[in-house]
């Protein structure tokens, strides 16, 4: 099978969408916009590898956002330079899809149509027919400054342009690797280019049109951002799941609660650090995606988890939720014991859980209760914890 590489151009400095940082790194549906495209491409059976071209100033942030499964390349001054830098890093690829990070809603059928089209042609682009009436502005004399001042309009209407045979061109744009590299080599120095497909055409290669997708619309302005958020919100459902855990007190051990070491003469017994609070939250998160329980993922019989920090278990569960496309909205933890008093440690535990899950402190609640001296917790033999996790996730219907 031929190697098909994806190249995402994310080197722009665009803040027209009203974002503080370049829009491709601004959060959209709980994750940076560029990650939507990265995940769609990584999930495609037609794509071998994904490279993201970023501005030098964003390289570090991009590495943190995108993780190790993606190659990062530093772009150039113009979009064309950034694409070329990416292509040079893809030596050995036979096909390449060049995508714009500002089009986050990339679907599997579009990827498949583009890749298949390269069996016959050197290039392929996704297009949509033009539905609106197209018109030119009126000739210049009607649009003179003086005429505008008296009318208060921006431009006057000119002739209608026939829209039959007119298409809007989207990305990704797919090319045989030699064709796009050749097109860049031949492109006149200093001449601007907004579209890779036109460069490939100019170099003499045929470029096919395949059906695009209205969802692939470019996110440019603040209004586009709001619409994209609404689209994601509409496709997501809330899920809640609960977790429960108990550990026995023992004299002399360490007492870890919510990732915090609580001073005292008693600790909780267990194979790991026995952090009953983090275990309950871990099980709640695993429950939201039906991924079993903590004992399945970290069996007590496995010596590598002896004395392990339970923060690792929780990070693992959060990673599984993220991989399933889930966004953690809220964690509510209840610690059940007579002693120690949780109140003095509540803020530290909230902050600790929030830090492990990369949430705001306001997304974590920590409560405590006794059992009125009844039962094993009432007798001080052990401690229990309950947690409820609330996430949003895209329902696939499967
Ligand atoms: Mg446990």
PDB file of C-alpha atoms in Angstrom, residues 124-348:
ATOM      1  CA  UNK A 124      -8.067  16.168  -6.057  1.00  0.00           C
ATOM      2  CA  UNK A 125     -10.003  18.835  -4.171  1.00  0.00           C
ATOM      3  CA  UNK A 126     -13.309  18.717  -2.259  1.00  0.00           C
ATOM      4  CA  UNK A 127     -15.829  21.170  -3.702  1.00  0.00           C
ATOM      5  CA  UNK A 128     -19.360  22.370  -3.085  1.00  0.00           C
ATOM      6  CA  UNK A 129     -21.694  23.847  -5.698  1.00  0.00           C
ATOM      7  CA  UNK A 130     -22.539  27.520  -5.292  1.00  0.00           C
ATOM      8  CA  UNK A 131     -26.133  27.810  -4.088  1.00  0.00           C
ATOM      9  CA  UNK A 132     -26.507  31.596  -3.790  1.00  0.00           C
ATOM     10  CA  UNK A 133     -26.964  33.931  -6.746  1.00  0.00           C
ATOM     11  CA  UNK A 134     -23.570  35.337  -7.731  1.00  0.00           C
ATOM     12  CA  UNK A 135     -23.203  38.934  -8.885  1.00  0.00           C
ATOM     13  CA  UNK A 136     -20.467  41.437  -9.645  1.00  0.00           C
ATOM     14  CA  UNK A 137     -20.349  44.903  -8.167  1.00  0.00           C
ATOM     15  CA  UNK A 138     -21.366  47.616 -10.632  1.00  0.00           C
ATOM     16  CA  UNK A 139     -18.694  49.319 -12.793  1.00  0.00           C
ATOM     17  CA  UNK A 140     -16.334  51.765 -11.123  1.00  0.00           C
ATOM     18  CA  UNK A 141     -18.124  55.018 -12.082  1.00  0.00           C
ATOM     19  CA  UNK A 142     -21.166  53.968 -10.066  1.00  0.00           C
ATOM     20  CA  UNK A 143     -18.886  52.978  -7.202  1.00  0.00           C
ATOM     21  CA  UNK A 144     -16.950  56.251  -6.997  1.00  0.00           C
ATOM     22  CA  UNK A 145     -16.497  57.735  -3.553  1.00  0.00           C
ATOM     23  CA  UNK A 146     -18.772  60.660  -4.389  1.00  0.00           C
ATOM     24  CA  UNK A 147     -21.559  58.353  -5.544  1.00  0.00           C
ATOM     25  CA  UNK A 148     -21.211  56.270  -2.383  1.00  0.00           C
ATOM     26  CA  UNK A 149     -21.338  59.312  -0.138  1.00  0.00           C
ATOM     27  CA  UNK A 150     -24.691  60.359  -1.553  1.00  0.00           C
ATOM     28  CA  UNK A 151     -26.130  56.826  -1.437  1.00  0.00           C
ATOM     29  CA  UNK A 152     -24.704  55.443   1.794  1.00  0.00           C
ATOM     30  CA  UNK A 153     -24.288  51.986   0.188  1.00  0.00           C
ATOM     31  CA  UNK A 154     -20.995  50.083  -0.008  1.00  0.00           C
ATOM     32  CA  UNK A 155     -21.290  49.077  -3.647  1.00  0.00           C
ATOM     33  CA  UNK A 156     -23.950  49.067  -6.334  1.00  0.00           C
ATOM     34  CA  UNK A 157     -25.143  45.827  -7.867  1.00  0.00           C
ATOM     35  CA  UNK A 158     -23.814  44.823 -11.266  1.00  0.00           C
ATOM     36  CA  UNK A 159     -24.541  41.863 -13.509  1.00  0.00           C
ATOM     37  CA  UNK A 160     -25.382  38.375 -12.290  1.00  0.00           C
ATOM     38  CA  UNK A 161     -22.642  35.798 -12.872  1.00  0.00           C
ATOM     39  CA  UNK A 162     -23.805  32.415 -14.129  1.00  0.00           C
ATOM     40  CA  UNK A 163     -23.304  30.017 -11.232  1.00  0.00           C
ATOM     41  CA  UNK A 164     -23.577  26.854 -13.319  1.00  0.00           C
ATOM     42  CA  UNK A 165     -20.154  25.261 -13.289  1.00  0.00           C
ATOM     43  CA  UNK A 166     -18.996  27.372 -10.326  1.00  0.00           C
ATOM     44  CA  UNK A 167     -17.715  25.635  -7.186  1.00  0.00           C
ATOM     45  CA  UNK A 168     -16.370  26.549  -3.805  1.00  0.00           C
ATOM     46  CA  UNK A 169     -13.061  24.760  -3.108  1.00  0.00           C
ATOM     47  CA  UNK A 170     -12.322  23.360   0.358  1.00  0.00           C
ATOM     48  CA  UNK A 171      -9.464  21.467   1.973  1.00  0.00           C
ATOM     49  CA  UNK A 172      -7.934  18.906   2.406  1.00  0.00           C
ATOM     50  CA  UNK A 173      -6.448  19.011  -1.073  1.00  0.00           C
ATOM     51  CA  UNK A 174      -4.865  15.726  -2.126  1.00  0.00           C
ATOM     52  CA  UNK A 175      -1.876  15.285  -4.413  1.00  0.00           C
ATOM     53  CA  UNK A 176       0.593  12.788  -5.723  1.00  0.00           C
ATOM     54  CA  UNK A 177       3.688  13.742  -3.760  1.00  0.00           C
ATOM     55  CA  UNK A 178       5.897  14.326  -6.844  1.00  0.00           C
ATOM     56  CA  UNK A 179       3.213  16.557  -8.386  1.00  0.00           C
ATOM     57  CA  UNK A 180       2.896  18.964  -5.459  1.00  0.00           C
ATOM     58  CA  UNK A 181       6.671  19.092  -4.945  1.00  0.00           C
ATOM     59  CA  UNK A 182       7.162  19.773  -8.668  1.00  0.00           C
ATOM     60  CA  UNK A 183       4.493  22.494  -8.546  1.00  0.00           C
ATOM     61  CA  UNK A 184       6.285  24.239  -5.698  1.00  0.00           C
ATOM     62  CA  UNK A 185       9.627  23.957  -7.522  1.00  0.00           C
ATOM     63  CA  UNK A 186       8.189  25.609 -10.648  1.00  0.00           C
ATOM     64  CA  UNK A 187       6.165  28.333  -8.930  1.00  0.00           C
ATOM     65  CA  UNK A 188       7.681  31.798  -9.697  1.00  0.00           C
ATOM     66  CA  UNK A 189       9.639  33.283  -6.801  1.00  0.00           C
ATOM     67  CA  UNK A 190       7.762  36.075  -5.048  1.00  0.00           C
ATOM     68  CA  UNK A 191       4.372  35.284  -6.583  1.00  0.00           C
ATOM     69  CA  UNK A 192       1.646  34.728  -4.017  1.00  0.00           C
ATOM     70  CA  UNK A 193      -0.470  31.568  -4.006  1.00  0.00           C
ATOM     71  CA  UNK A 194      -3.514  30.888  -1.893  1.00  0.00           C
ATOM     72  CA  UNK A 195      -4.328  27.451  -3.195  1.00  0.00           C
ATOM     73  CA  UNK A 196      -2.122  24.395  -3.606  1.00  0.00           C
ATOM     74  CA  UNK A 197      -4.415  22.896  -6.241  1.00  0.00           C
ATOM     75  CA  UNK A 198      -3.956  25.912  -8.539  1.00  0.00           C
ATOM     76  CA  UNK A 199      -0.177  25.596  -8.211  1.00  0.00           C
ATOM     77  CA  UNK A 200      -0.423  21.926  -9.202  1.00  0.00           C
ATOM     78  CA  UNK A 201      -2.657  22.825 -12.167  1.00  0.00           C
ATOM     79  CA  UNK A 202      -0.245  25.552 -13.219  1.00  0.00           C
ATOM     80  CA  UNK A 203       2.499  22.913 -13.305  1.00  0.00           C
ATOM     81  CA  UNK A 204       0.406  20.966 -15.834  1.00  0.00           C
ATOM     82  CA  UNK A 205      -1.121  18.254 -13.629  1.00  0.00           C
ATOM     83  CA  UNK A 206      -4.849  17.448 -13.773  1.00  0.00           C
ATOM     84  CA  UNK A 207      -6.793  18.020 -10.544  1.00  0.00           C
ATOM     85  CA  UNK A 208     -10.092  16.221  -9.962  1.00  0.00           C
ATOM     86  CA  UNK A 209     -13.089  17.575  -8.040  1.00  0.00           C
ATOM     87  CA  UNK A 210     -14.800  15.333  -5.465  1.00  0.00           C
ATOM     88  CA  UNK A 211     -17.813  16.114  -3.280  1.00  0.00           C
ATOM     89  CA  UNK A 212     -16.921  18.275  -0.301  1.00  0.00           C
ATOM     90  CA  UNK A 213     -18.911  18.676   2.895  1.00  0.00           C
ATOM     91  CA  UNK A 214     -20.831  21.727   4.149  1.00  0.00           C
ATOM     92  CA  UNK A 215     -19.469  20.908   7.638  1.00  0.00           C
ATOM     93  CA  UNK A 216     -15.934  21.578   6.342  1.00  0.00           C
ATOM     94  CA  UNK A 217     -16.633  25.320   6.347  1.00  0.00           C
ATOM     95  CA  UNK A 218     -13.690  27.477   7.410  1.00  0.00           C
ATOM     96  CA  UNK A 219     -13.798  28.929  10.926  1.00  0.00           C
ATOM     97  CA  UNK A 220     -12.597  32.495  10.461  1.00  0.00           C
ATOM     98  CA  UNK A 221     -14.659  35.017  12.393  1.00  0.00           C
ATOM     99  CA  UNK A 222     -16.002  35.095  15.951  1.00  0.00           C
ATOM    100  CA  UNK A 223     -19.451  34.185  14.611  1.00  0.00           C
ATOM    101  CA  UNK A 224     -17.983  31.098  12.906  1.00  0.00           C
ATOM    102  CA  UNK A 225     -16.444  30.070  16.213  1.00  0.00           C
ATOM    103  CA  UNK A 226     -19.773  30.359  18.008  1.00  0.00           C
ATOM    104  CA  UNK A 227     -21.482  28.344  15.255  1.00  0.00           C
ATOM    105  CA  UNK A 228     -18.788  25.654  15.445  1.00  0.00           C
ATOM    106  CA  UNK A 229     -19.182  25.448  19.233  1.00  0.00           C
ATOM    107  CA  UNK A 230     -22.943  25.096  18.814  1.00  0.00           C
ATOM    108  CA  UNK A 231     -22.477  22.344  16.225  1.00  0.00           C
ATOM    109  CA  UNK A 232     -20.259  20.369  18.616  1.00  0.00           C
ATOM    110  CA  UNK A 233     -22.574  20.995  21.564  1.00  0.00           C
ATOM    111  CA  UNK A 234     -25.550  19.737  19.564  1.00  0.00           C
ATOM    112  CA  UNK A 235     -23.747  16.485  18.761  1.00  0.00           C
ATOM    113  CA  UNK A 236     -22.709  15.771  22.357  1.00  0.00           C
ATOM    114  CA  UNK A 237     -24.632  14.054  25.124  1.00  0.00           C
ATOM    115  CA  UNK A 238     -24.101  14.251  28.864  1.00  0.00           C
ATOM    116  CA  UNK A 239     -23.118  11.081  30.668  1.00  0.00           C
ATOM    117  CA  UNK A 240     -22.660  10.516  34.379  1.00  0.00           C
ATOM    118  CA  UNK A 241     -21.166   7.553  36.179  1.00  0.00           C
ATOM    119  CA  UNK A 242     -20.280   6.823  39.772  1.00  0.00           C
ATOM    120  CA  UNK A 243     -17.367   5.199  41.546  1.00  0.00           C
ATOM    121  CA  UNK A 244     -17.067   3.730  45.038  1.00  0.00           C
ATOM    122  CA  UNK A 245     -14.062   2.538  47.022  1.00  0.00           C
ATOM    123  CA  UNK A 246     -13.085   1.430  50.517  1.00  0.00           C
ATOM    124  CA  UNK A 247      -9.701   1.018  52.192  1.00  0.00           C
ATOM    125  CA  UNK A 248      -8.794  -0.187  55.667  1.00  0.00           C
ATOM    126  CA  UNK A 249      -6.888   2.011  58.139  1.00  0.00           C
ATOM    127  CA  UNK A 250      -3.564   0.755  59.486  1.00  0.00           C
ATOM    128  CA  UNK A 251      -1.248   2.291  62.042  1.00  0.00           C
ATOM    129  CA  UNK A 252       1.925   3.882  60.768  1.00  0.00           C
ATOM    130  CA  UNK A 253       1.127   4.056  57.051  1.00  0.00           C
ATOM    131  CA  UNK A 254       0.798   7.169  54.907  1.00  0.00           C
ATOM    132  CA  UNK A 255      -2.638   8.684  54.350  1.00  0.00           C
ATOM    133  CA  UNK A 256      -3.121   9.885  50.762  1.00  0.00           C
ATOM    134  CA  UNK A 257      -6.412  11.565  49.925  1.00  0.00           C
ATOM    135  CA  UNK A 258      -7.105  13.126  46.559  1.00  0.00           C
ATOM    136  CA  UNK A 259      -3.399  13.135  45.762  1.00  0.00           C
ATOM    137  CA  UNK A 260      -2.496  14.954  49.001  1.00  0.00           C
ATOM    138  CA  UNK A 261      -0.470  13.459  51.872  1.00  0.00           C
ATOM    139  CA  UNK A 262      -2.474  14.052  55.073  1.00  0.00           C
ATOM    140  CA  UNK A 263      -0.358  14.162  58.257  1.00  0.00           C
ATOM    141  CA  UNK A 264      -1.311  11.756  61.072  1.00  0.00           C
ATOM    142  CA  UNK A 265      -0.453   8.433  62.698  1.00  0.00           C
ATOM    143  CA  UNK A 266      -2.692   6.243  60.533  1.00  0.00           C
ATOM    144  CA  UNK A 267      -2.695   5.524  56.844  1.00  0.00           C
ATOM    145  CA  UNK A 268      -4.833   3.492  54.485  1.00  0.00           C
ATOM    146  CA  UNK A 269      -3.747  -0.015  53.549  1.00  0.00           C
ATOM    147  CA  UNK A 270      -3.687  -1.132  49.940  1.00  0.00           C
ATOM    148  CA  UNK A 271      -1.532  -2.358  47.110  1.00  0.00           C
ATOM    149  CA  UNK A 272      -0.975   1.130  45.670  1.00  0.00           C
ATOM    150  CA  UNK A 273      -0.870   4.281  47.803  1.00  0.00           C
ATOM    151  CA  UNK A 274      -4.511   3.387  48.711  1.00  0.00           C
ATOM    152  CA  UNK A 275      -5.837   6.851  47.826  1.00  0.00           C
ATOM    153  CA  UNK A 276      -9.487   5.988  48.291  1.00  0.00           C
ATOM    154  CA  UNK A 277     -10.672   9.328  46.825  1.00  0.00           C
ATOM    155  CA  UNK A 278      -8.698   9.060  43.590  1.00  0.00           C
ATOM    156  CA  UNK A 279      -9.746   5.417  43.206  1.00  0.00           C
ATOM    157  CA  UNK A 280     -13.422   6.373  43.399  1.00  0.00           C
ATOM    158  CA  UNK A 281     -12.932   9.148  40.824  1.00  0.00           C
ATOM    159  CA  UNK A 282     -10.973   6.796  38.554  1.00  0.00           C
ATOM    160  CA  UNK A 283     -13.817   4.276  38.615  1.00  0.00           C
ATOM    161  CA  UNK A 284     -16.388   7.010  37.967  1.00  0.00           C
ATOM    162  CA  UNK A 285     -14.464   8.195  34.872  1.00  0.00           C
ATOM    163  CA  UNK A 286     -14.006   4.630  33.589  1.00  0.00           C
ATOM    164  CA  UNK A 287     -17.751   4.212  34.086  1.00  0.00           C
ATOM    165  CA  UNK A 288     -18.594   7.131  31.789  1.00  0.00           C
ATOM    166  CA  UNK A 289     -17.109   5.260  28.822  1.00  0.00           C
ATOM    167  CA  UNK A 290     -17.997   1.744  29.951  1.00  0.00           C
ATOM    168  CA  UNK A 291     -14.303   0.900  30.277  1.00  0.00           C
ATOM    169  CA  UNK A 292     -14.562  -1.461  33.253  1.00  0.00           C
ATOM    170  CA  UNK A 293     -13.040  -0.691  36.631  1.00  0.00           C
ATOM    171  CA  UNK A 294      -9.713   0.227  38.173  1.00  0.00           C
ATOM    172  CA  UNK A 295      -8.943  -3.397  39.057  1.00  0.00           C
ATOM    173  CA  UNK A 296      -9.107  -4.384  35.374  1.00  0.00           C
ATOM    174  CA  UNK A 297      -6.680  -1.672  34.310  1.00  0.00           C
ATOM    175  CA  UNK A 298      -4.312  -1.915  37.304  1.00  0.00           C
ATOM    176  CA  UNK A 299      -4.656  -5.435  38.779  1.00  0.00           C
ATOM    177  CA  UNK A 300      -3.544  -5.690  42.437  1.00  0.00           C
ATOM    178  CA  UNK A 301      -1.799  -8.916  41.393  1.00  0.00           C
ATOM    179  CA  UNK A 302       0.595  -6.928  39.191  1.00  0.00           C
ATOM    180  CA  UNK A 303       3.737  -6.023  41.200  1.00  0.00           C
ATOM    181  CA  UNK A 304       4.397  -2.901  39.098  1.00  0.00           C
ATOM    182  CA  UNK A 305       1.510  -1.098  40.874  1.00  0.00           C
ATOM    183  CA  UNK A 306       2.874  -1.776  44.396  1.00  0.00           C
ATOM    184  CA  UNK A 307       2.994   1.597  46.164  1.00  0.00           C
ATOM    185  CA  UNK A 308       2.058   3.357  42.915  1.00  0.00           C
ATOM    186  CA  UNK A 309       0.788   6.940  43.044  1.00  0.00           C
ATOM    187  CA  UNK A 310      -2.923   6.795  42.326  1.00  0.00           C
ATOM    188  CA  UNK A 311      -2.630  10.001  40.287  1.00  0.00           C
ATOM    189  CA  UNK A 312      -1.277   7.709  37.535  1.00  0.00           C
ATOM    190  CA  UNK A 313      -4.480   5.654  37.599  1.00  0.00           C
ATOM    191  CA  UNK A 314      -6.597   8.784  37.379  1.00  0.00           C
ATOM    192  CA  UNK A 315      -4.504  10.234  34.537  1.00  0.00           C
ATOM    193  CA  UNK A 316      -4.900   6.950  32.671  1.00  0.00           C
ATOM    194  CA  UNK A 317      -8.685   7.005  33.058  1.00  0.00           C
ATOM    195  CA  UNK A 318      -8.842  10.656  31.950  1.00  0.00           C
ATOM    196  CA  UNK A 319      -6.724   9.746  28.916  1.00  0.00           C
ATOM    197  CA  UNK A 320      -9.163   6.989  27.970  1.00  0.00           C
ATOM    198  CA  UNK A 321     -12.091   9.413  28.261  1.00  0.00           C
ATOM    199  CA  UNK A 322     -10.277  11.918  26.028  1.00  0.00           C
ATOM    200  CA  UNK A 323      -9.401   9.190  23.508  1.00  0.00           C
ATOM    201  CA  UNK A 324     -13.085   8.273  23.347  1.00  0.00           C
ATOM    202  CA  UNK A 325     -13.869  11.893  22.467  1.00  0.00           C
ATOM    203  CA  UNK A 326     -15.182  12.766  25.923  1.00  0.00           C
ATOM    204  CA  UNK A 327     -14.797  16.052  27.762  1.00  0.00           C
ATOM    205  CA  UNK A 328     -14.832  15.988  31.565  1.00  0.00           C
ATOM    206  CA  UNK A 329     -17.250  18.607  32.874  1.00  0.00           C
ATOM    207  CA  UNK A 330     -17.471  17.953  36.599  1.00  0.00           C
ATOM    208  CA  UNK A 331     -16.234  15.713  39.422  1.00  0.00           C
ATOM    209  CA  UNK A 332     -18.063  15.403  42.744  1.00  0.00           C
ATOM    210  CA  UNK A 333     -16.184  13.474  45.454  1.00  0.00           C
ATOM    211  CA  UNK A 334     -17.564  12.480  48.864  1.00  0.00           C
ATOM    212  CA  UNK A 335     -15.149  11.198  51.520  1.00  0.00           C
ATOM    213  CA  UNK A 336     -16.767   9.131  54.282  1.00  0.00           C
ATOM    214  CA  UNK A 337     -14.936   8.863  57.627  1.00  0.00           C
ATOM    215  CA  UNK A 338     -15.012   9.950  61.281  1.00  0.00           C
ATOM    216  CA  UNK A 339     -11.378  11.107  61.158  1.00  0.00           C
ATOM    217  CA  UNK A 340      -9.360  12.844  59.935  1.00  0.00           C
ATOM    218  CA  UNK A 341     -11.388  16.028  59.585  1.00  0.00           C
ATOM    219  CA  UNK A 342     -11.516  16.739  55.827  1.00  0.00           C
ATOM    220  CA  UNK A 343     -12.411  20.445  56.124  1.00  0.00           C
ATOM    221  CA  UNK A 344      -8.850  21.730  56.648  1.00  0.00           C
ATOM    222  CA  UNK A 345      -7.675  19.762  53.567  1.00  0.00           C
ATOM    223  CA  UNK A 346     -10.673  20.323  51.301  1.00  0.00           C
ATOM    224  CA  UNK A 347      -9.187  23.162  49.223  1.00  0.00           C
ATOM    225  CA  UNK A 348      -5.890  21.324  48.755  1.00  0.00           C
TER     226      UNK A 348
END
